[in-house]
PDB file of C-alpha atoms and ligand atoms in Angstrom:
ATOM      1  CA  MET W   1      -3.709   8.722  -2.792  1.00 97.00           C
ATOM      2  CA  ALA W   2      -4.113   6.943   0.447  1.00 98.00           C
ATOM      3  CA  GLY W   3      -3.327   3.387   1.300  1.00 98.00           C
ATOM      4  CA  ASN W   4      -5.556   1.557   3.888  1.00 98.00           C
ATOM      5  CA  TRP W   5      -3.539  -1.379   5.086  1.00 98.00           C
ATOM      6  CA  LYS W   6      -6.353  -2.828   7.254  1.00 98.00           C
ATOM      7  CA  MET W   7      -5.155  -5.671   9.632  1.00 98.00           C
ATOM      8  CA  TYR W   8      -1.772  -6.435   7.584  1.00 98.00           C
ATOM      9  CA  LYS W   9       2.013  -6.043   8.066  1.00 98.00           C
ATOM     10  CA  THR W  10       3.978  -6.247  11.423  1.00 98.00           C
ATOM     11  CA  ALA W  11       6.229  -3.391  12.338  1.00 97.00           C
ATOM     12  CA  ALA W  12       9.290  -4.931  10.739  1.00 97.00           C
ATOM     13  CA  GLU W  13       7.316  -5.473   7.330  1.00 98.00           C
ATOM     14  CA  THR W  14       6.111  -1.718   7.834  1.00 98.00           C
ATOM     15  CA  THR W  15       9.699  -0.489   7.814  1.00 97.00           C
ATOM     16  CA  ALA W  16      10.682  -2.869   4.910  1.00 98.00           C
ATOM     17  CA  PHE W  17       7.533  -1.500   2.890  1.00 98.00           C
ATOM     18  CA  PHE W  18       8.969   2.295   3.330  1.00 98.00           C
ATOM     19  CA  GLN W  19      12.522   1.268   2.353  1.00 97.00           C
ATOM     20  CA  LYS W  20      11.241   0.159  -1.000  1.00 98.00           C
ATOM     21  CA  PHE W  21       8.218   2.632  -1.339  1.00 98.00           C
ATOM     22  CA  ALA W  22       9.614   5.915  -0.487  1.00 97.00           C
ATOM     23  CA  PRO W  23      12.213   5.971  -3.305  1.00 97.00           C
ATOM     24  CA  MET W  24       9.835   4.887  -5.765  1.00 97.00           C
ATOM     25  CA  VAL W  25       7.457   7.705  -5.137  1.00 97.00           C
ATOM     26  CA  ALA W  26      10.209  10.436  -4.338  1.00 96.00           C
ATOM     27  CA  ALA W  27       9.784  12.194  -7.571  1.00 94.00           C
ATOM     28  CA  ALA W  28       6.132  12.398  -7.228  1.00 93.00           C
ATOM     29  CA  THR W  29       6.009  15.717  -5.458  1.00 90.00           C
ATOM     30  CA  HIS W  30       2.938  16.676  -6.742  1.00 89.00           C
ATOM     31  CA  ALA W  31       1.117  13.706  -5.143  1.00 93.00           C
ATOM     32  CA  GLU W  32      -0.419  13.899  -1.516  1.00 95.00           C
ATOM     33  CA  ILE W  33       0.274  10.293  -0.352  1.00 97.00           C
ATOM     34  CA  VAL W  34      -0.976   8.856   2.802  1.00 98.00           C
ATOM     35  CA  ILE W  35      -0.628   5.448   4.274  1.00 98.00           C
ATOM     36  CA  CYS W  36      -2.883   4.261   6.913  1.00 98.00           C
ATOM     37  CA  PRO W  37      -1.291   1.082   8.788  1.00 98.00           C
ATOM     38  CA  PRO W  38      -2.639  -0.648  11.985  1.00 98.00           C
ATOM     39  CA  PHE W  39      -2.118   1.418  15.317  1.00 98.00           C
ATOM     40  CA  VAL W  40       0.849  -0.550  16.616  1.00 98.00           C
ATOM     41  CA  ASN W  41       2.768   0.318  13.453  1.00 98.00           C
ATOM     42  CA  LEU W  42       2.048   3.891  13.317  1.00 98.00           C
ATOM     43  CA  PRO W  43       5.387   4.869  14.980  1.00 98.00           C
ATOM     44  CA  ALA W  44       7.535   2.704  12.579  1.00 98.00           C
ATOM     45  CA  ALA W  45       5.458   4.145   9.751  1.00 98.00           C
ATOM     46  CA  VAL W  46       6.154   7.942  10.893  1.00 98.00           C
ATOM     47  CA  ASP W  47       9.678   7.127  11.609  1.00 97.00           C
ATOM     48  CA  ALA W  48      10.227   5.460   8.042  1.00 96.00           C
ATOM     49  CA  ALA W  49       8.327   8.173   6.322  1.00 96.00           C
ATOM     50  CA  ARG W  50       9.873  11.089   8.088  1.00 93.00           C
ATOM     51  CA  SER W  51      11.816  12.641   5.142  1.00 90.00           C
ATOM     52  CA  ALA W  52       9.707  11.270   2.308  1.00 92.00           C
ATOM     53  CA  ASN W  53       6.751  13.104   0.750  1.00 95.00           C
ATOM     54  CA  ILE W  54       4.399  10.505   2.455  1.00 97.00           C
ATOM     55  CA  GLU W  55       2.068  11.295   5.575  1.00 98.00           C
ATOM     56  CA  ILE W  56       0.711   8.784   7.982  1.00 98.00           C
ATOM     57  CA  GLY W  57      -2.875   7.973   8.931  1.00 98.00           C
ATOM     58  CA  ALA W  58      -4.750   5.795  11.566  1.00 98.00           C
ATOM     59  CA  GLN W  59      -7.659   3.611  10.504  1.00 98.00           C
ATOM     60  CA  ASP W  60      -9.875   4.694  13.397  1.00 98.00           C
ATOM     61  CA  VAL W  61      -9.868   6.916  16.479  1.00 98.00           C
ATOM     62  CA  PHE W  62     -11.945   7.151  19.683  1.00 98.00           C
ATOM     63  CA  TRP W  63     -14.028  10.473  20.319  1.00 98.00           C
ATOM     64  CA  LEU W  64     -12.941  11.242  23.715  1.00 98.00           C
ATOM     65  CA  THR W  65      -9.375  12.660  24.488  1.00 98.00           C
ATOM     66  CA  GLU W  66      -8.788  10.079  27.702  1.00 98.00           C
ATOM     67  CA  GLY W  67     -10.240   8.156  30.257  1.00 98.00           C
ATOM     68  CA  ALA W  68     -11.056   4.398  31.288  1.00 98.00           C
ATOM     69  CA  TYR W  69     -11.859   3.084  27.872  1.00 98.00           C
ATOM     70  CA  THR W  70      -9.934  -0.002  27.403  1.00 98.00           C
ATOM     71  CA  GLY W  71      -8.706  -0.746  23.921  1.00 97.00           C
ATOM     72  CA  GLU W  72      -9.351   2.926  22.416  1.00 98.00           C
ATOM     73  CA  VAL W  73      -6.940   5.272  21.127  1.00 98.00           C
ATOM     74  CA  SER W  74      -7.382   9.222  21.157  1.00 98.00           C
ATOM     75  CA  ALA W  75      -6.911  11.627  18.587  1.00 98.00           C
ATOM     76  CA  PRO W  76      -4.425  13.658  20.530  1.00 98.00           C
ATOM     77  CA  MET W  77      -2.411  10.363  21.200  1.00 98.00           C
ATOM     78  CA  LEU W  78      -2.478  10.008  17.245  1.00 98.00           C
ATOM     79  CA  ALA W  79      -1.477  13.603  16.741  1.00 98.00           C
ATOM     80  CA  ALA W  80       1.428  13.254  19.313  1.00 98.00           C
ATOM     81  CA  ILE W  81       3.175  10.504  17.537  1.00 98.00           C
ATOM     82  CA  GLY W  82       3.200  12.326  14.040  1.00 98.00           C
ATOM     83  CA  CYS W  83       0.179  10.873  12.491  1.00 98.00           C
ATOM     84  CA  ARG W  84      -1.664  13.326  10.257  1.00 98.00           C
ATOM     85  CA  TRP W  85      -4.814  11.619   9.089  1.00 98.00           C
ATOM     86  CA  VAL W  86      -7.283   9.155  10.063  1.00 98.00           C
ATOM     87  CA  ILE W  87      -9.922   7.061   8.248  1.00 98.00           C
ATOM     88  CA  ILE W  88     -13.390   7.354   9.899  1.00 98.00           C
ATOM     89  CA  GLY W  89     -16.635   5.123   9.163  1.00 97.00           C
ATOM     90  CA  HIS W  90     -14.984   2.732   6.925  1.00 97.00           C
ATOM     91  CA  SER W  91     -17.488   0.286   5.994  1.00 95.00           C
ATOM     92  CA  GLU W  92     -15.730  -2.587   7.686  1.00 95.00           C
ATOM     93  CA  ARG W  93     -16.128  -0.639  10.951  1.00 96.00           C
ATOM     94  CA  ARG W  94     -19.626   0.078  10.235  1.00 94.00           C
ATOM     95  CA  GLN W  95     -20.303  -3.524   9.445  1.00 93.00           C
ATOM     96  CA  TYR W  96     -18.463  -5.363  12.066  1.00 95.00           C
ATOM     97  CA  PHE W  97     -17.812  -2.771  14.879  1.00 96.00           C
ATOM     98  CA  GLY W  98     -21.014  -1.039  15.152  1.00 95.00           C
ATOM     99  CA  GLU W  99     -20.248   2.392  13.776  1.00 96.00           C
ATOM    100  CA  THR W 100     -22.958   4.654  13.260  1.00 96.00           C
ATOM    101  CA  GLU W 101     -23.526   8.265  11.860  1.00 96.00           C
ATOM    102  CA  GLU W 102     -23.337   9.396  15.560  1.00 97.00           C
ATOM    103  CA  THR W 103     -20.192   7.886  16.187  1.00 97.00           C
ATOM    104  CA  VAL W 104     -18.713   8.857  12.893  1.00 97.00           C
ATOM    105  CA  LEU W 105     -19.656  12.389  13.594  1.00 98.00           C
ATOM    106  CA  LYS W 106     -18.123  12.529  17.299  1.00 98.00           C
ATOM    107  CA  LYS W 107     -14.926  10.873  15.911  1.00 98.00           C
ATOM    108  CA  THR W 108     -14.820  13.417  13.143  1.00 98.00           C
ATOM    109  CA  LYS W 109     -15.043  16.391  15.619  1.00 98.00           C
ATOM    110  CA  ALA W 110     -12.570  14.552  17.926  1.00 98.00           C
ATOM    111  CA  ALA W 111     -10.039  14.317  14.960  1.00 98.00           C
ATOM    112  CA  LEU W 112     -10.494  17.956  13.894  1.00 98.00           C
ATOM    113  CA  ASP W 113     -10.064  18.978  17.338  1.00 98.00           C
ATOM    114  CA  ALA W 114      -6.664  17.387  17.539  1.00 98.00           C
ATOM    115  CA  GLY W 115      -5.506  18.856  14.063  1.00 98.00           C
ATOM    116  CA  LEU W 116      -5.928  15.464  12.254  1.00 98.00           C
ATOM    117  CA  LYS W 117      -7.416  15.299   8.696  1.00 98.00           C
ATOM    118  CA  PRO W 118     -10.064  12.907   8.610  1.00 98.00           C
ATOM    119  CA  ILE W 119     -10.995  10.770   5.499  1.00 98.00           C
ATOM    120  CA  VAL W 120     -14.682   9.950   6.162  1.00 98.00           C
ATOM    121  CA  CYS W 121     -16.247   7.019   4.264  1.00 98.00           C
ATOM    122  CA  VAL W 122     -19.795   6.600   2.910  1.00 97.00           C
ATOM    123  CA  GLY W 123     -20.992   3.975   0.537  1.00 96.00           C
ATOM    124  CA  GLU W 124     -24.074   1.679  -0.227  1.00 95.00           C
ATOM    125  CA  ARG W 125     -24.226  -2.311  -0.023  1.00 94.00           C
ATOM    126  CA  LEU W 126     -25.004  -4.548  -2.909  1.00 92.00           C
ATOM    127  CA  GLU W 127     -28.507  -5.061  -2.215  1.00 93.00           C
ATOM    128  CA  GLU W 128     -28.910  -1.263  -1.958  1.00 95.00           C
ATOM    129  CA  ARG W 129     -27.363  -0.468  -5.197  1.00 93.00           C
ATOM    130  CA  GLU W 130     -29.512  -3.239  -6.858  1.00 92.00           C
ATOM    131  CA  ALA W 131     -32.537  -1.706  -5.243  1.00 95.00           C
ATOM    132  CA  GLY W 132     -31.452   1.679  -6.786  1.00 95.00           C
ATOM    133  CA  ALA W 133     -30.882   3.178  -3.298  1.00 96.00           C
ATOM    134  CA  THR W 134     -27.421   4.263  -3.770  1.00 96.00           C
ATOM    135  CA  GLU W 135     -28.292   8.028  -3.658  1.00 97.00           C
ATOM    136  CA  SER W 136     -30.499   7.677  -0.677  1.00 97.00           C
ATOM    137  CA  VAL W 137     -28.114   5.448   1.424  1.00 97.00           C
ATOM    138  CA  CYS W 138     -25.171   7.840   0.601  1.00 97.00           C
ATOM    139  CA  GLY W 139     -27.363  10.711   1.273  1.00 97.00           C
ATOM    140  CA  ALA W 140     -28.591   9.438   4.467  1.00 97.00           C
ATOM    141  CA  GLN W 141     -25.078   8.656   5.778  1.00 96.00           C
ATOM    142  CA  PHE W 142     -24.159  12.227   4.948  1.00 97.00           C
ATOM    143  CA  ASP W 143     -27.076  14.051   6.531  1.00 96.00           C
ATOM    144  CA  GLY W 144     -27.051  11.764   9.588  1.00 94.00           C
ATOM    145  CA  GLY W 145     -23.470  12.658  10.448  1.00 94.00           C
ATOM    146  CA  LEU W 146     -21.285  15.059   8.622  1.00 97.00           C
ATOM    147  CA  ALA W 147     -23.966  17.581   7.679  1.00 97.00           C
ATOM    148  CA  SER W 148     -24.081  18.553  11.335  1.00 97.00           C
ATOM    149  CA  LEU W 149     -20.428  19.830  11.262  1.00 98.00           C
ATOM    150  CA  GLU W 150     -19.670  23.460  11.274  1.00 98.00           C
ATOM    151  CA  SER W 151     -18.717  24.814   7.494  1.00 98.00           C
ATOM    152  CA  GLU W 152     -15.207  25.736   8.824  1.00 97.00           C
ATOM    153  CA  GLN W 153     -15.080  21.875  10.307  1.00 98.00           C
ATOM    154  CA  PHE W 154     -16.424  20.556   7.085  1.00 98.00           C
ATOM    155  CA  ALA W 155     -13.910  22.224   5.008  1.00 97.00           C
ATOM    156  CA  ARG W 156     -10.950  20.317   6.496  1.00 97.00           C
ATOM    157  CA  ILE W 157     -12.073  16.916   5.820  1.00 97.00           C
ATOM    158  CA  ALA W 158     -11.718  14.642   2.950  1.00 98.00           C
ATOM    159  CA  MET W 159     -14.664  12.189   1.946  1.00 98.00           C
ATOM    160  CA  ALA W 160     -14.268   8.763   0.447  1.00 98.00           C
ATOM    161  CA  TYR W 161     -16.957   7.174  -1.598  1.00 97.00           C
ATOM    162  CA  GLU W 162     -16.694   3.415  -0.969  1.00 96.00           C
ATOM    163  CA  PRO W 163     -19.360   1.029  -2.241  1.00 94.00           C
ATOM    164  CA  VAL W 164     -19.297  -1.800   0.112  1.00 93.00           C
ATOM    165  CA  TRP W 165     -19.650  -4.402  -2.764  1.00 92.00           C
ATOM    166  CA  ALA W 166     -16.494  -3.211  -4.375  1.00 91.00           C
ATOM    167  CA  ILE W 167     -14.131  -3.505  -1.435  1.00 89.00           C
ATOM    168  CA  GLY W 168     -12.021  -6.282  -1.351  1.00 85.00           C
ATOM    169  CA  THR W 169     -14.172  -8.260  -4.052  1.00 86.00           C
ATOM    170  CA  GLY W 170     -12.247  -7.490  -7.064  1.00 83.00           C
ATOM    171  CA  LYS W 171     -15.360  -5.899  -8.412  1.00 83.00           C
ATOM    172  CA  THR W 172     -14.645  -2.137  -9.004  1.00 83.00           C
ATOM    173  CA  ALA W 173     -17.467   0.173  -9.853  1.00 87.00           C
ATOM    174  CA  THR W 174     -16.870   1.560 -13.237  1.00 94.00           C
ATOM    175  CA  PRO W 175     -15.414   4.952 -13.645  1.00 96.00           C
ATOM    176  CA  GLU W 176     -18.883   6.413 -14.562  1.00 96.00           C
ATOM    177  CA  MET W 177     -20.577   4.682 -11.684  1.00 95.00           C
ATOM    178  CA  ALA W 178     -17.988   6.202  -9.134  1.00 96.00           C
ATOM    179  CA  ALA W 179     -18.161   9.653 -10.886  1.00 96.00           C
ATOM    180  CA  GLY W 180     -21.985   9.526 -10.553  1.00 96.00           C
ATOM    181  CA  ALA W 181     -21.777   8.937  -6.926  1.00 97.00           C
ATOM    182  CA  HIS W 182     -19.202  11.606  -6.222  1.00 97.00           C
ATOM    183  CA  ARG W 183     -21.461  14.019  -8.333  1.00 97.00           C
ATOM    184  CA  PHE W 184     -24.388  13.234  -6.155  1.00 97.00           C
ATOM    185  CA  LEU W 185     -22.056  13.558  -2.877  1.00 97.00           C
ATOM    186  CA  ARG W 186     -20.706  16.835  -3.876  1.00 97.00           C
ATOM    187  CA  SER W 187     -24.379  18.132  -4.554  1.00 96.00           C
ATOM    188  CA  ARG W 188     -25.295  17.144  -1.344  1.00 97.00           C
ATOM    189  CA  ILE W 189     -22.480  18.781   0.124  1.00 97.00           C
ATOM    190  CA  ALA W 190     -23.359  21.889  -1.732  1.00 96.00           C
ATOM    191  CA  LEU W 191     -26.847  21.957  -0.466  1.00 97.00           C
ATOM    192  CA  ARG W 192     -25.601  22.029   3.210  1.00 97.00           C
ATOM    193  CA  PHE W 193     -22.221  23.678   2.945  1.00 97.00           C
ATOM    194  CA  GLY W 194     -22.347  25.919  -0.307  1.00 96.00           C
ATOM    195  CA  HIS W 195     -20.771  25.599  -3.821  1.00 95.00           C
ATOM    196  CA  LYS W 196     -17.247  26.859  -2.706  1.00 95.00           C
ATOM    197  CA  ILE W 197     -16.753  24.224  -0.074  1.00 96.00           C
ATOM    198  CA  ALA W 198     -18.465  21.482  -2.223  1.00 96.00           C
ATOM    199  CA  ALA W 199     -15.960  22.186  -5.111  1.00 94.00           C
ATOM    200  CA  ALA W 200     -12.895  22.308  -2.732  1.00 94.00           C
ATOM    201  CA  CYS W 201     -13.900  18.906  -0.868  1.00 96.00           C
ATOM    202  CA  ARG W 202     -11.623  16.057  -1.809  1.00 96.00           C
ATOM    203  CA  ILE W 203     -13.604  12.986  -2.534  1.00 97.00           C
ATOM    204  CA  LEU W 204     -11.705   9.607  -2.832  1.00 98.00           C
ATOM    205  CA  TYR W 205     -13.041   6.526  -4.579  1.00 97.00           C
ATOM    206  CA  GLY W 206     -12.341   3.237  -2.737  1.00 96.00           C
ATOM    207  CA  GLY W 207     -13.061  -0.368  -3.808  1.00 95.00           C
ATOM    208  CA  SER W 208     -10.678  -2.624  -5.534  1.00 94.00           C
ATOM    209  CA  VAL W 209      -8.706   0.066  -7.067  1.00 96.00           C
ATOM    210  CA  LYS W 210      -5.529  -1.478  -8.874  1.00 97.00           C
ATOM    211  CA  PRO W 211      -2.638  -0.399 -11.117  1.00 97.00           C
ATOM    212  CA  ASP W 212      -4.619  -1.457 -14.018  1.00 96.00           C
ATOM    213  CA  ASN W 213      -7.985   0.365 -13.283  1.00 96.00           C
ATOM    214  CA  VAL W 214      -6.823   3.548 -11.525  1.00 97.00           C
ATOM    215  CA  LYS W 215      -6.000   5.390 -14.812  1.00 96.00           C
ATOM    216  CA  GLY W 216      -9.787   4.975 -15.936  1.00 96.00           C
ATOM    217  CA  LEU W 217     -10.928   6.272 -12.551  1.00 96.00           C
ATOM    218  CA  MET W 218      -8.776   9.227 -12.181  1.00 96.00           C
ATOM    219  CA  ALA W 219      -9.621  10.338 -15.577  1.00 95.00           C
ATOM    220  CA  GLN W 220     -12.875  11.239 -14.042  1.00 95.00           C
ATOM    221  CA  PRO W 221     -12.787  14.923 -12.891  1.00 93.00           C
ATOM    222  CA  GLU W 222     -15.000  14.010 -10.022  1.00 94.00           C
ATOM    223  CA  ILE W 223     -12.741  11.560  -8.556  1.00 96.00           C
ATOM    224  CA  ASP W 224     -10.062  13.584  -6.683  1.00 96.00           C
ATOM    225  CA  GLY W 225      -8.015  10.436  -5.301  1.00 97.00           C
ATOM    226  CA  VAL W 226      -8.400   6.897  -4.348  1.00 98.00           C
ATOM    227  CA  LEU W 227      -8.549   4.972  -0.977  1.00 98.00           C
ATOM    228  CA  VAL W 228      -6.641   1.648  -1.651  1.00 98.00           C
ATOM    229  CA  GLY W 229      -6.844  -1.455   0.389  1.00 97.00           C
ATOM    230  CA  GLY W 230      -5.071  -4.606  -1.029  1.00 97.00           C
ATOM    231  CA  ALA W 231      -3.232  -2.761  -3.724  1.00 98.00           C
ATOM    232  CA  SER W 232      -1.537  -0.585  -1.421  1.00 98.00           C
ATOM    233  CA  LEU W 233       0.419  -3.316   0.470  1.00 98.00           C
ATOM    234  CA  ASP W 234       2.917  -3.944  -2.177  1.00 98.00           C
ATOM    235  CA  PRO W 235       5.326  -1.082  -2.725  1.00 98.00           C
ATOM    236  CA  ALA W 236       5.439  -1.481  -6.614  1.00 98.00           C
ATOM    237  CA  SER W 237       1.659  -1.688  -6.950  1.00 98.00           C
ATOM    238  CA  PHE W 238       0.882   1.288  -4.773  1.00 98.00           C
ATOM    239  CA  ALA W 239       3.671   3.418  -6.303  1.00 98.00           C
ATOM    240  CA  SER W 240       2.095   2.635  -9.879  1.00 97.00           C
ATOM    241  CA  ILE W 241      -1.186   3.916  -8.530  1.00 98.00           C
ATOM    242  CA  VAL W 242       0.313   6.982  -7.080  1.00 97.00           C
ATOM    243  CA  ARG W 243       1.621   7.731 -10.628  1.00 95.00           C
ATOM    244  CA  PHE W 244      -1.945   8.844 -11.437  1.00 95.00           C
ATOM    245  CA  ALA W 245      -2.215  11.302  -8.718  1.00 95.00           C
ATOM    246  CA  ARG W 246      -3.539  14.725 -10.035  1.00 85.00           C
ATOM    247  CA  GLN W 247      -1.702  18.007  -9.505  1.00 74.00           C
ATOM    248  CA  LEU W 248      -2.489  19.539  -6.222  1.00 57.00           C
ATOM    249  CA  THR W 249      -4.774  22.435  -6.721  1.00 58.00           C
ATOM    250  CA  ILE W 250      -6.291  25.218  -4.864  1.00 47.00           C
ATOM    251  CA  THR W 251      -8.193  22.409  -3.190  1.00 50.00           C
ATOM    252  CA  ARG W 252      -5.118  21.517  -1.176  1.00 37.00           C
ATOM    253  CA  GLN W 253      -4.293  25.170   0.071  1.00 41.00           C
ATOM    254  CA  PHE W 254      -7.978  25.402   1.025  1.00 42.00           C
ATOM    255  CA  LEU W 255      -7.752  22.410   3.333  1.00 41.00           C
ATOM    256  CA  SER W 256      -4.171  22.869   4.816  1.00 35.00           C
TER     257      SER W 256
HETATM  258  P1  PGA T   1      -9.769  -2.688  -1.342  1.00 67.51           P
HETATM  259  O1  PGA T   1     -10.077  -1.759  -0.135  1.00 67.51           O
HETATM  260  O2  PGA T   1      -8.977  -1.812  -2.124  1.00 67.51           O
HETATM  261  O3  PGA T   1      -8.675  -3.869  -0.887  1.00 67.51           O
HETATM  262  O4  PGA T   1     -11.129  -3.031  -1.966  1.00 67.51           O
HETATM  263  C1  PGA T   1     -10.402  -0.483  -0.169  1.00 67.51           C
HETATM  264  C2  PGA T   1     -10.910  -0.047   1.171  1.00 67.51           C
HETATM  265  O5  PGA T   1     -11.531  -0.836   1.865  1.00 67.51           O
HETATM  266  O6  PGA T   1     -10.551   1.273   1.607  1.00 67.51           O
END
């Protein structure tokens, strides 16, 4: 159950969030909980989550380890401060910051090399869904990027299906729509990496997940978890979403 804070909260607000949130989810030992704050708040988040069952992730990463790249942050830098996860290829990065399949692939490899666990996002826009192109768009995103990984590398990533039209809009995909897209992605993964890796790959759903719709989404066996934006900013709201985490299975052992 992952929270993507996007460009919200100061360091002080980050610490305050964890003071409330950590006790709320302390009993959810079966859940794998990840919070992804803005870069500058990662140290405060790592510190605040240290003795809690919560891991911290970044929202992006650069693909080289160091160099003259003003404004960028590398995977080894993230790993060194205790960050464990990183979101890659979020639709907002694709839309506003020129992210492509090629950069998604490079960033994913860099994250894996540094021992980070990538959550790689794919998803279609509204006009693409309306044109019946959901599968061709998600399939092309997969084929153009992640499909080039080695099996051993792919086995260490999680994916997120995030239909662009559902992000921040209050329009969630119905559980059936989300499950259909997940099933398609898993079949594409199986074609490239085989059934065992496809079955073990965790695919999260993201796009206007809220405390009142998470139950239906998590009732779909195809949906392994959720990537939550707006509703992860409030401790009580995200804690009530975490309640629907599924028992960790062999999948987790396979990935860790
Ligand atoms: P949202 O964002 O839950 O606010 O729609 C999800 C995301 O962008 O990961």
